[in-house]
Short mmCIF file of C-alpha atoms in Angstrom, two decimals:
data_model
loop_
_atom_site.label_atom_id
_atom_site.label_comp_id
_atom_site.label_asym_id
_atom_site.label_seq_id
_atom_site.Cartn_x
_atom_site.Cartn_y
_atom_site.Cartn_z
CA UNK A 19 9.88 -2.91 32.02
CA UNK A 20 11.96 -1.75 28.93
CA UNK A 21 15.66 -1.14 28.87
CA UNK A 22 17.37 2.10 28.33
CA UNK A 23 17.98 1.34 25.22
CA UNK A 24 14.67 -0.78 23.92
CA UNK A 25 12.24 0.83 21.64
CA UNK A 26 9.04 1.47 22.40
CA UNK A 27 7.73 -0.86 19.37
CA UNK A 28 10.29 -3.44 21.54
CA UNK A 29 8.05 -2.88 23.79
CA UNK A 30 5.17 -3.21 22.58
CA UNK A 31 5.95 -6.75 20.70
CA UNK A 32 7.58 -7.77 24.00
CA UNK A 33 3.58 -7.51 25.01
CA UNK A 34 1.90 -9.02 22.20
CA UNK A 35 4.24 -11.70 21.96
CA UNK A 36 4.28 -12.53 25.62
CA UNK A 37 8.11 -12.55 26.09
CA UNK A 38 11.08 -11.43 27.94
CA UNK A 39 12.97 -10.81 25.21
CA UNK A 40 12.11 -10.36 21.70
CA UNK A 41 14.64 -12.68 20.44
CA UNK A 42 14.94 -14.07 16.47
CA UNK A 43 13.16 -17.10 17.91
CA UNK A 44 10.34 -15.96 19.71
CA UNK A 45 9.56 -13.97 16.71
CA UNK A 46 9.75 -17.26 14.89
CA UNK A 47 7.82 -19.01 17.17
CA UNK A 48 5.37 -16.41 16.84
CA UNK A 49 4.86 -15.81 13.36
CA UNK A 50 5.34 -19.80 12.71
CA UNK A 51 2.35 -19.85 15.48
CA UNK A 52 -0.14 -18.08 13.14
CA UNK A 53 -2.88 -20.06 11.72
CA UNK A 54 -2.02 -21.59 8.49
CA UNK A 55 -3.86 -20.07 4.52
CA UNK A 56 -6.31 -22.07 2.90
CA UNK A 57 -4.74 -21.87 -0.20
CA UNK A 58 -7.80 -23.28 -2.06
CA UNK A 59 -10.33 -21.37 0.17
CA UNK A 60 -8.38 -18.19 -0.50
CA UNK A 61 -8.43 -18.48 -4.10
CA UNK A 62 -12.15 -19.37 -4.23
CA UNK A 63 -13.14 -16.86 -2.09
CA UNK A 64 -11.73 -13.88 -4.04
CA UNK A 65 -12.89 -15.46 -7.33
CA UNK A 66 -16.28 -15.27 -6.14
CA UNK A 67 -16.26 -11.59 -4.84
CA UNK A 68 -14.92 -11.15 -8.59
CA UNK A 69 -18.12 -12.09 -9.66
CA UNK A 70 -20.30 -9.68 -7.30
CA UNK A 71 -22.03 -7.48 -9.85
CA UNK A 72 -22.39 -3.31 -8.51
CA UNK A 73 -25.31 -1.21 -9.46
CA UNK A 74 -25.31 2.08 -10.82
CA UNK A 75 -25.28 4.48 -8.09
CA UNK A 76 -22.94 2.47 -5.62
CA UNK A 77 -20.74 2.57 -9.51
CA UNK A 78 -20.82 5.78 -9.30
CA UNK A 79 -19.20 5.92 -5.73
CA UNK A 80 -16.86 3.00 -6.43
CA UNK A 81 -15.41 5.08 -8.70
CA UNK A 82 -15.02 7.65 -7.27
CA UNK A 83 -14.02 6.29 -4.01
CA UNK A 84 -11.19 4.32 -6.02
CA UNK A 85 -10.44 8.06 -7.78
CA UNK A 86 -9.49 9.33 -4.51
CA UNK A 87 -7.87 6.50 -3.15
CA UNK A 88 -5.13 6.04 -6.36
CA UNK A 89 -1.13 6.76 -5.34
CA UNK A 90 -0.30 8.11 -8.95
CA UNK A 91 2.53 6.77 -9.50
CA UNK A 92 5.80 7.11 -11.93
CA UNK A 93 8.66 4.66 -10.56
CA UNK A 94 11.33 4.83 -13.60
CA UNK A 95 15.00 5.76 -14.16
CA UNK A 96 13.77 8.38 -16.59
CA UNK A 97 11.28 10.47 -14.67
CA UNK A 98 12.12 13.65 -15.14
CA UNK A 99 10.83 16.82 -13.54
CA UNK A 100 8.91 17.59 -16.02
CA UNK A 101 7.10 14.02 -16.08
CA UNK A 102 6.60 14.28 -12.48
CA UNK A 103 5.11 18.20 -12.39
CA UNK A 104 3.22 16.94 -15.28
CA UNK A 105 1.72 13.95 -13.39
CA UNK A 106 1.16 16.08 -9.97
CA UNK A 107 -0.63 18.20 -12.46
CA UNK A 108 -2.80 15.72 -13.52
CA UNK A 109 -3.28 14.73 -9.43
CA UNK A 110 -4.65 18.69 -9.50
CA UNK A 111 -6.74 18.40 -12.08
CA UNK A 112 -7.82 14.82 -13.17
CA UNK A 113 -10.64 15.80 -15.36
CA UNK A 114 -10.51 19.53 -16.34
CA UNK A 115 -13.79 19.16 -18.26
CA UNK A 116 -15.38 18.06 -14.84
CA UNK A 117 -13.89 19.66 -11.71
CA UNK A 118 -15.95 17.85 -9.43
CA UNK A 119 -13.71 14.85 -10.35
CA UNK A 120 -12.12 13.51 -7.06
CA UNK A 121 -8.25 14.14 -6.53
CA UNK A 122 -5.74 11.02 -6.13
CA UNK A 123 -4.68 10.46 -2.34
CA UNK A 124 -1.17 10.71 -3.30
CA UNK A 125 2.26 11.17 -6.01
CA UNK A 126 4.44 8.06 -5.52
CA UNK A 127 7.96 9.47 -6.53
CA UNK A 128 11.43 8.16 -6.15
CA UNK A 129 13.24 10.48 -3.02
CA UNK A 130 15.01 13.12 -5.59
CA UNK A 131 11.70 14.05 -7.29
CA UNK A 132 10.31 15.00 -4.00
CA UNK A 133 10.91 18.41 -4.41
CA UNK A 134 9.55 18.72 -7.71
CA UNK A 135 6.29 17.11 -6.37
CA UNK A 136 5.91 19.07 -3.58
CA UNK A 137 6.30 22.45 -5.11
CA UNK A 138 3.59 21.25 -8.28
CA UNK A 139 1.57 20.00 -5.53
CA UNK A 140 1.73 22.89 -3.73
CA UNK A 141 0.11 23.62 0.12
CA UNK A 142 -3.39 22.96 0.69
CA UNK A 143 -4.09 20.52 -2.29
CA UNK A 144 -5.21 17.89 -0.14
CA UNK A 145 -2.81 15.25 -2.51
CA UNK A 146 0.21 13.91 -0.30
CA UNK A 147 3.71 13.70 -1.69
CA UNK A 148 4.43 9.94 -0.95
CA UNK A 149 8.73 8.83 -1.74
CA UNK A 150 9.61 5.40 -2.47
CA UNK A 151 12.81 4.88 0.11
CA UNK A 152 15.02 2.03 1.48
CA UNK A 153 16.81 1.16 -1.52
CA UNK A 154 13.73 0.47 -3.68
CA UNK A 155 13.28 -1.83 -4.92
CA UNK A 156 15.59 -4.39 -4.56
CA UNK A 157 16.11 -3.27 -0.29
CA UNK A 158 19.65 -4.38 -0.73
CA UNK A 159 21.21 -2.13 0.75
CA UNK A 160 22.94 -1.25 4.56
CA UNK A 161 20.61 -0.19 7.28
CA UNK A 162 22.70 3.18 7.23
CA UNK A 163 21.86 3.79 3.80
CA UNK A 164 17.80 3.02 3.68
CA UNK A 165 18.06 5.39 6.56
CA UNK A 166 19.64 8.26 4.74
CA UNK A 167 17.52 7.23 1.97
CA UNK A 168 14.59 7.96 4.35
CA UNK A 169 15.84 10.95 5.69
CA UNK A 170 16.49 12.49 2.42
CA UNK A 171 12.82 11.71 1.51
CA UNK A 172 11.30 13.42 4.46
CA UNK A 173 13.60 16.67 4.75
CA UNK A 174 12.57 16.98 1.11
CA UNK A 175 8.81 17.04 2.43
CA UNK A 176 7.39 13.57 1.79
CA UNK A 177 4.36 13.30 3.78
CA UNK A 178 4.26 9.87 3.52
CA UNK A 179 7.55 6.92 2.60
CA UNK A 180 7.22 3.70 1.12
CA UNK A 181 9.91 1.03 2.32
CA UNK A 182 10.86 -2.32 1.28
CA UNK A 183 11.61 -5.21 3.18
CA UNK A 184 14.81 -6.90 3.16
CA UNK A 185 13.34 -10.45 1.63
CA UNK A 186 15.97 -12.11 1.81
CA UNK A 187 16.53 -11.93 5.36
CA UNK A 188 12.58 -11.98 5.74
CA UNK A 189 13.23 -16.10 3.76
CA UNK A 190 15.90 -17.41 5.39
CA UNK A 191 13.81 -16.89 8.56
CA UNK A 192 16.10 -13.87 10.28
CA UNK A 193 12.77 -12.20 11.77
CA UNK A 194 14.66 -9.88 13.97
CA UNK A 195 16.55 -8.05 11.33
CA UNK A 196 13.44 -7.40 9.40
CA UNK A 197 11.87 -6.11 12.50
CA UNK A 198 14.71 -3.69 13.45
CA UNK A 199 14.55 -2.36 10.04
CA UNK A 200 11.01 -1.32 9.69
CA UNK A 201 11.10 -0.02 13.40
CA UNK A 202 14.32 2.04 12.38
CA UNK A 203 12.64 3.63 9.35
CA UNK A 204 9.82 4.56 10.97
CA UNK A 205 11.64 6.81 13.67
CA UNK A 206 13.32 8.22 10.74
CA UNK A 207 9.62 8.99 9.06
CA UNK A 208 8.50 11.05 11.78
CA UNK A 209 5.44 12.41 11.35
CA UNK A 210 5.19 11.02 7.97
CA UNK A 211 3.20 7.57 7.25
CA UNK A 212 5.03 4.53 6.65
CA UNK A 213 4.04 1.92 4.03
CA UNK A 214 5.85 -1.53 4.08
CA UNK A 215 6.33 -3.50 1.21
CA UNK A 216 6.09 -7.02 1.43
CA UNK A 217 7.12 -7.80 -2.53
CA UNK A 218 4.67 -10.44 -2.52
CA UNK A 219 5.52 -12.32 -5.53
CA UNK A 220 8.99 -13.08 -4.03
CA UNK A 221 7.21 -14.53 -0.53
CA UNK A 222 5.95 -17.50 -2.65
CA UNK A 223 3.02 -18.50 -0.67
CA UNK A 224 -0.06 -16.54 1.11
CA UNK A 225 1.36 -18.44 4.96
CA UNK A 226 4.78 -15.78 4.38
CA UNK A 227 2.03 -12.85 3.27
CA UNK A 228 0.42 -13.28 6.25
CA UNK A 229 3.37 -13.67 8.34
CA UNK A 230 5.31 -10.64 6.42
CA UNK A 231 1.74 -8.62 7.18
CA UNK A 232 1.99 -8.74 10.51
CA UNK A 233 5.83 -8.78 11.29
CA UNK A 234 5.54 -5.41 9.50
CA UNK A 235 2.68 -4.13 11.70
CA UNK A 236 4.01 -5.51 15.24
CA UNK A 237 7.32 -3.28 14.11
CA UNK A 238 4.98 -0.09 13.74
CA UNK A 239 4.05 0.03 9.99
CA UNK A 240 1.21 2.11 8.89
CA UNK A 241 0.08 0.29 5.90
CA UNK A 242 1.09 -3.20 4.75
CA UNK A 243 1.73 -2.54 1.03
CA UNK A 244 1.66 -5.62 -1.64
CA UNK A 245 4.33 -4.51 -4.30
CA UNK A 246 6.89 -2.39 -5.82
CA UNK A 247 5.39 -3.57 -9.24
CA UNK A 248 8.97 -4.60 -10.85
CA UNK A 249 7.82 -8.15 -9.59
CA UNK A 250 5.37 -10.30 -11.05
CA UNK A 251 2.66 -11.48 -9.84
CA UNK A 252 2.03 -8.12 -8.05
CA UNK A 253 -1.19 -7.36 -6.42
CA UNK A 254 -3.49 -10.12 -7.01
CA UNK A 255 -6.63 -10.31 -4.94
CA UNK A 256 -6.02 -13.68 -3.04
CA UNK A 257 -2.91 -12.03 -1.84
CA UNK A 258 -4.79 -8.36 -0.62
CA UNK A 259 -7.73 -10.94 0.56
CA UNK A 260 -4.95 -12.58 3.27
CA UNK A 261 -3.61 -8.90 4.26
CA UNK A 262 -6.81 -7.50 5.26
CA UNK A 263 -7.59 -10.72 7.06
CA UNK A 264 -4.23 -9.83 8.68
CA UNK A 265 -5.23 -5.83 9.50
CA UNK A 266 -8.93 -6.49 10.58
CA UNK A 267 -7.63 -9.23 13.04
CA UNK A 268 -4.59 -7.15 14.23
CA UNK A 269 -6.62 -4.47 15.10
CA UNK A 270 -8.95 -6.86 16.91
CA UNK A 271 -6.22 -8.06 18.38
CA UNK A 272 -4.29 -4.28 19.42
CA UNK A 273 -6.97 -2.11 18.59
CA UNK A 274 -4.59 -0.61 16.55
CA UNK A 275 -5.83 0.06 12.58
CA UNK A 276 -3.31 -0.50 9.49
CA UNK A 277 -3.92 0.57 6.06
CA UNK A 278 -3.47 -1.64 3.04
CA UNK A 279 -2.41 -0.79 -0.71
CA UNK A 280 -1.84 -3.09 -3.22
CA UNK A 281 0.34 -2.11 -6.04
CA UNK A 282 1.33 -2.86 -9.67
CA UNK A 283 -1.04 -4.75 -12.25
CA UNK A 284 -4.49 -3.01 -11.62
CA UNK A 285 -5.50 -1.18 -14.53
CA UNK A 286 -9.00 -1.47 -15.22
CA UNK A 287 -12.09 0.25 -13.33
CA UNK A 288 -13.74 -3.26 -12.88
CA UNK A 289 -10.78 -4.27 -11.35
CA UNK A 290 -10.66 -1.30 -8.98
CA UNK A 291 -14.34 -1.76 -7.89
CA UNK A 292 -13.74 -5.79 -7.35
CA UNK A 293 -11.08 -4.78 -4.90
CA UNK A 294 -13.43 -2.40 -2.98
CA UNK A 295 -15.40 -5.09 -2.89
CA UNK A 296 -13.55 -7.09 -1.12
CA UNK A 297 -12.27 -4.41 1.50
CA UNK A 298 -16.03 -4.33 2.20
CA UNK A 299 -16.58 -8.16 2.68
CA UNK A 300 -12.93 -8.69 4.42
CA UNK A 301 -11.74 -5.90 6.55
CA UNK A 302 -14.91 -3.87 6.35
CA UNK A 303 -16.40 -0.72 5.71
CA UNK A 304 -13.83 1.13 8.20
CA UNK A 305 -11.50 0.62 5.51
CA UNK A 306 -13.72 1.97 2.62
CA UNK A 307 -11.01 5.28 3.22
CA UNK A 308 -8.13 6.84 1.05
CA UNK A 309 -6.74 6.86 4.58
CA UNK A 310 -6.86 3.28 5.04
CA UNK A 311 -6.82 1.93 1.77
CA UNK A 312 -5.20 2.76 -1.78
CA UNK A 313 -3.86 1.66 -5.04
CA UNK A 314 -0.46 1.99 -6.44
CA UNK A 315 -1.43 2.94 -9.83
CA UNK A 316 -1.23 4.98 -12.91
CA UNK A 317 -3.12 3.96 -15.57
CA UNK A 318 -6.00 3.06 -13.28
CA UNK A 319 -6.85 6.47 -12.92
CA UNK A 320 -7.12 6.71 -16.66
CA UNK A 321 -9.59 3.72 -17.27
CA UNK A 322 -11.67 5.25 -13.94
CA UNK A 323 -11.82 8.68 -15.40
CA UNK A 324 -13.21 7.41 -18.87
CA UNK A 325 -15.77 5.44 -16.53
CA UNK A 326 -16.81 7.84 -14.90
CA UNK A 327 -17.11 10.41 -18.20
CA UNK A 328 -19.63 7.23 -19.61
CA UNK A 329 -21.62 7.31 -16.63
CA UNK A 330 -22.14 11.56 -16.58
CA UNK A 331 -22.52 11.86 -20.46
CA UNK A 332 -24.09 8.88 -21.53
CA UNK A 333 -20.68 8.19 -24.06
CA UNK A 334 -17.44 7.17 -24.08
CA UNK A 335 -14.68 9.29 -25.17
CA UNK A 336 -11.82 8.51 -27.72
CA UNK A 337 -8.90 7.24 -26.40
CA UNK A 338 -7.03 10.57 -26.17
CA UNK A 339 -9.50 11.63 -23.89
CA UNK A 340 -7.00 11.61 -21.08
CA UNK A 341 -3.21 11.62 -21.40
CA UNK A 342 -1.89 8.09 -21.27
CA UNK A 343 1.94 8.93 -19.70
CA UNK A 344 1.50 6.10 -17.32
CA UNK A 345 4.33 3.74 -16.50
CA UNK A 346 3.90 0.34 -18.00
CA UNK A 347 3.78 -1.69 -14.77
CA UNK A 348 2.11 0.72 -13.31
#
């Protein structure tokens, strides 16, 4: 039975964890209970769905697919509004020579550009304003202030908030604190989605991915998300290979479903359609949705758009055949 004061996702992981009391141990217990990564497996596994070759017509819906399931992103100390109206623009209106082009699932924006993006965007566009929140992207910062951070976000009219997780506290093994975060911000998000970012390239090794992946989901996340893409590596495919072994069991193991988005570093169209791949093989085809599945991209859109022009005309274009104002890790 929960206390007067013990959250429902206390709860909840109470249940799944078989405890009393969800102390920083049992948590550790827990998580440290998790079967182990196959480093080498891992690694060999997504090398060979790199190889998997994809004829025309399911090209033609990879790309597409991957079209609509881009966050277009712009992450930079010098956004300005008129770089973000001008990329929610583009979200409008990828291809104006071909409006049956897809539209991106999503902006990515830092919290004060929210506005701008939702009055580009408009009502009724179908593309969600999504805020990066939480002190991004460094997460070092007081609980009080990634919740104000998050509130700002959301009263602005973010449909949708991307948090960080406090790594540090996630390394030195203080579980709890990392829980009570992501279970904080996501009373704050309301009825907007909540994407947690594991920064991958700082959890040094695919046993703390998995762990991260599902300490993230037993606090309530929506999506596990790979990167803020100011860290290298970012989202490599042995990496997003562990975290949808880590949503298609937990939803085995809750019924509950988690999205996934890896973020930062995937540029090219082959790249794109290698990932979809392995959704397909790993998770499954449930996943195959901009609902369940994106990319945290810019210049992916770019490559995907020129694709896509090949396969309709027959040609590629010149290079200036679609604005390049993409951030560079992005």
């Amino acid at each position: 039975m929960s206390t007067p004061t013990e959250t429902d996702a206390e709860s909840r992981a109470r249940d799944i964890l078989g405890v009393s009391r969800l102390t920083n141990p049992a948590l550790s217990s827990w998580l440290q209970g998790l079967p182990g990564v196959d480093q080498v497996g891992c690694e060999a596994r997504a090398a060979s769905l790199g190889t998997r070759s994809v004829k025309t017509t399911s090209k033609e819906w990879a790309i597409d697919t991957a079209i609509g399931m881009i966050d277009l992103t712009t992450l930079e100390g010098a956004d300005t509004p008129g770089r973000v109206s001008g990329l929610c623009t583009k979200a409008l209106s990828p291809d104006p020579t071909d409006l049956s082009t897809p539209r991106p699932a999503a902006v990515c924006v830092y919290g004060d550009m929210v506005p701008v993006a939702r009055q580009t965007l408009g009502d009724g566009s179908g593309v969600k304003v999504a805020a990066v929140a939480t002190a991004f992207p460094s997460g070092r910062a007081s609980l009080a202030v990634k919740l104000a951070d998050t509130a700002d976000a959301v009263s602005a009219g973010a449909d949708e908030i991307d948090m960080v997780i406090d790594r540090g506290a996630f390394l030195s093994g203080d579980y709890r604190t990392v829980f009570e975060q992501i279970v904080e911000v996501k009373r704050v998000c309301g009825g907007a989605r909540l994407k947690v970012i594991l920064e991958t390239g700082e959890l040094v090794t695919y046993d703390n991915v998995r762990r991260a992946s599902y300490l993230a989901m037993l606090a309530g996340g929506d999506f596990v998300k790979t990167s803020t893409g100011k860290v290298q590596p970012a989202a490599t495919l042995p990496v997003t290979l562990v975290m949808l072994e880590a949503v298609r069991d937990w939803r085995e193991l809750t019924g509950v479903q988690v999205g996934v988005k890896p973020a930062g570093g995937i540029r090219t169209s082959k790249d794109a359609i290698t990932f979809l791949v392995t959704v397909n093989e790993i998770a499954g085809e449930d996943w195959l949705d901009p609902f369940w599945f994106r990319f945290g991209a810019s210049s992916l859109l770019n490559d995907l758009l020129l694709q896509r022009q090949r396969m309709r005309t027959g040609a590629y274009s010149g290079a200036d055949y679609v604005a390049d104002d993409s951030p560079s890790l992005y």
